[in-house]
XYZ file of C-alpha atoms in Angstrom:
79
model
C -52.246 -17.125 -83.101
C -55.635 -15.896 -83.122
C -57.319 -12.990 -85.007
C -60.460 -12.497 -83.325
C -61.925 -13.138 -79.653
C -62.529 -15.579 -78.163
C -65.543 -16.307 -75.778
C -65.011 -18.058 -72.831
C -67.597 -19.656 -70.029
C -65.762 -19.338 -66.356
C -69.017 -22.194 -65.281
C -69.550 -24.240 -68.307
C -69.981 -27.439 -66.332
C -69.728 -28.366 -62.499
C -67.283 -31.083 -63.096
C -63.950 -30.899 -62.964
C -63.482 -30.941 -66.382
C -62.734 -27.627 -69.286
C -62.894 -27.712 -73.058
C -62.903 -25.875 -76.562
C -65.643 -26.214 -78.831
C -64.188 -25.928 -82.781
C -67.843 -25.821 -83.473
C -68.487 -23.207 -81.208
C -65.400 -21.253 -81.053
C -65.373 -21.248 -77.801
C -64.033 -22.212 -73.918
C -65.840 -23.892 -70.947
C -64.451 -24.664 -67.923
C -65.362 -26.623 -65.239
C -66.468 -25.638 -61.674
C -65.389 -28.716 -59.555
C -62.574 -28.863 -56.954
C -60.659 -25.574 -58.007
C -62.617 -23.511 -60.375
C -60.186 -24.650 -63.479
C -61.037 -21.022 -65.515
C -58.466 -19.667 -62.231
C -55.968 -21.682 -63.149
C -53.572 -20.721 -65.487
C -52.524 -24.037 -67.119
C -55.557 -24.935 -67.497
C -56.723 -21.832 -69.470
C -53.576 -22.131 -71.571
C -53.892 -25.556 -72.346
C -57.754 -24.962 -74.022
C -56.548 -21.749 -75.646
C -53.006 -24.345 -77.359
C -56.462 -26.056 -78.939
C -58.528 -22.400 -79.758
C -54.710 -21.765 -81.740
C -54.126 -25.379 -83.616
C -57.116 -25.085 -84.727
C -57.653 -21.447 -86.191
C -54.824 -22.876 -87.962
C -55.977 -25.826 -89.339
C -59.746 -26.364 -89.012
C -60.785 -29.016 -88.074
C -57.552 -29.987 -86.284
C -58.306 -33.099 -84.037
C -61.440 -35.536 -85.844
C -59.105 -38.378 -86.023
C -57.585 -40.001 -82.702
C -54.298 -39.469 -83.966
C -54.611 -35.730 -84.027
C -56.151 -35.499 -81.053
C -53.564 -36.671 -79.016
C -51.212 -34.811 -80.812
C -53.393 -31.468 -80.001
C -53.475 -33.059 -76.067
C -49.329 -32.649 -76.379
C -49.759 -29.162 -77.578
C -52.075 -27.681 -75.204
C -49.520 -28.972 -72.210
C -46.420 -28.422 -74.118
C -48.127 -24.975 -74.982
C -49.492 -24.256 -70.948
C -46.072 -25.415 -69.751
C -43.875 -23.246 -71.645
């Protein structure tokens, strides 16, 4: 898990679209359709990639690894 907080921006973009930033440390989520930072998957999926990678740093810079992050945030939001 984490040790430290985490900011997080409830109207990072007006798509429908949410993120973490490993250079930032940091959420976004998107404002279009249903404000995703209200729905609970959503946030729990972005913080599954906040946790991989305060583990491992840097978690995700080859396509592999991304994908297998992708499967982590919604195995992570689902359970």
């Amino acid at each position: 898990m984490l040790d430290h907080g985490i900011k997080v921006n409830v109207a990072a973009e007006r798509d429908d679209n949410s993120a973490y930033s490993p250079g930032k440390k940091t959420l976004g989520f998107g404002t279009g359709g249903v404000d995703d930072a209200e729905d609970a998957e959503i946030i729990l999926h972005e913080y599954g990639h906040a946790i991989q990678d305060a583990q491992v740093p840097g978690w995700g810079d080859v396509a592999e690894a991304m994908a297998m992050g992708e499967g982590f945030g919604d195995y992570f939001a689902a359970s």
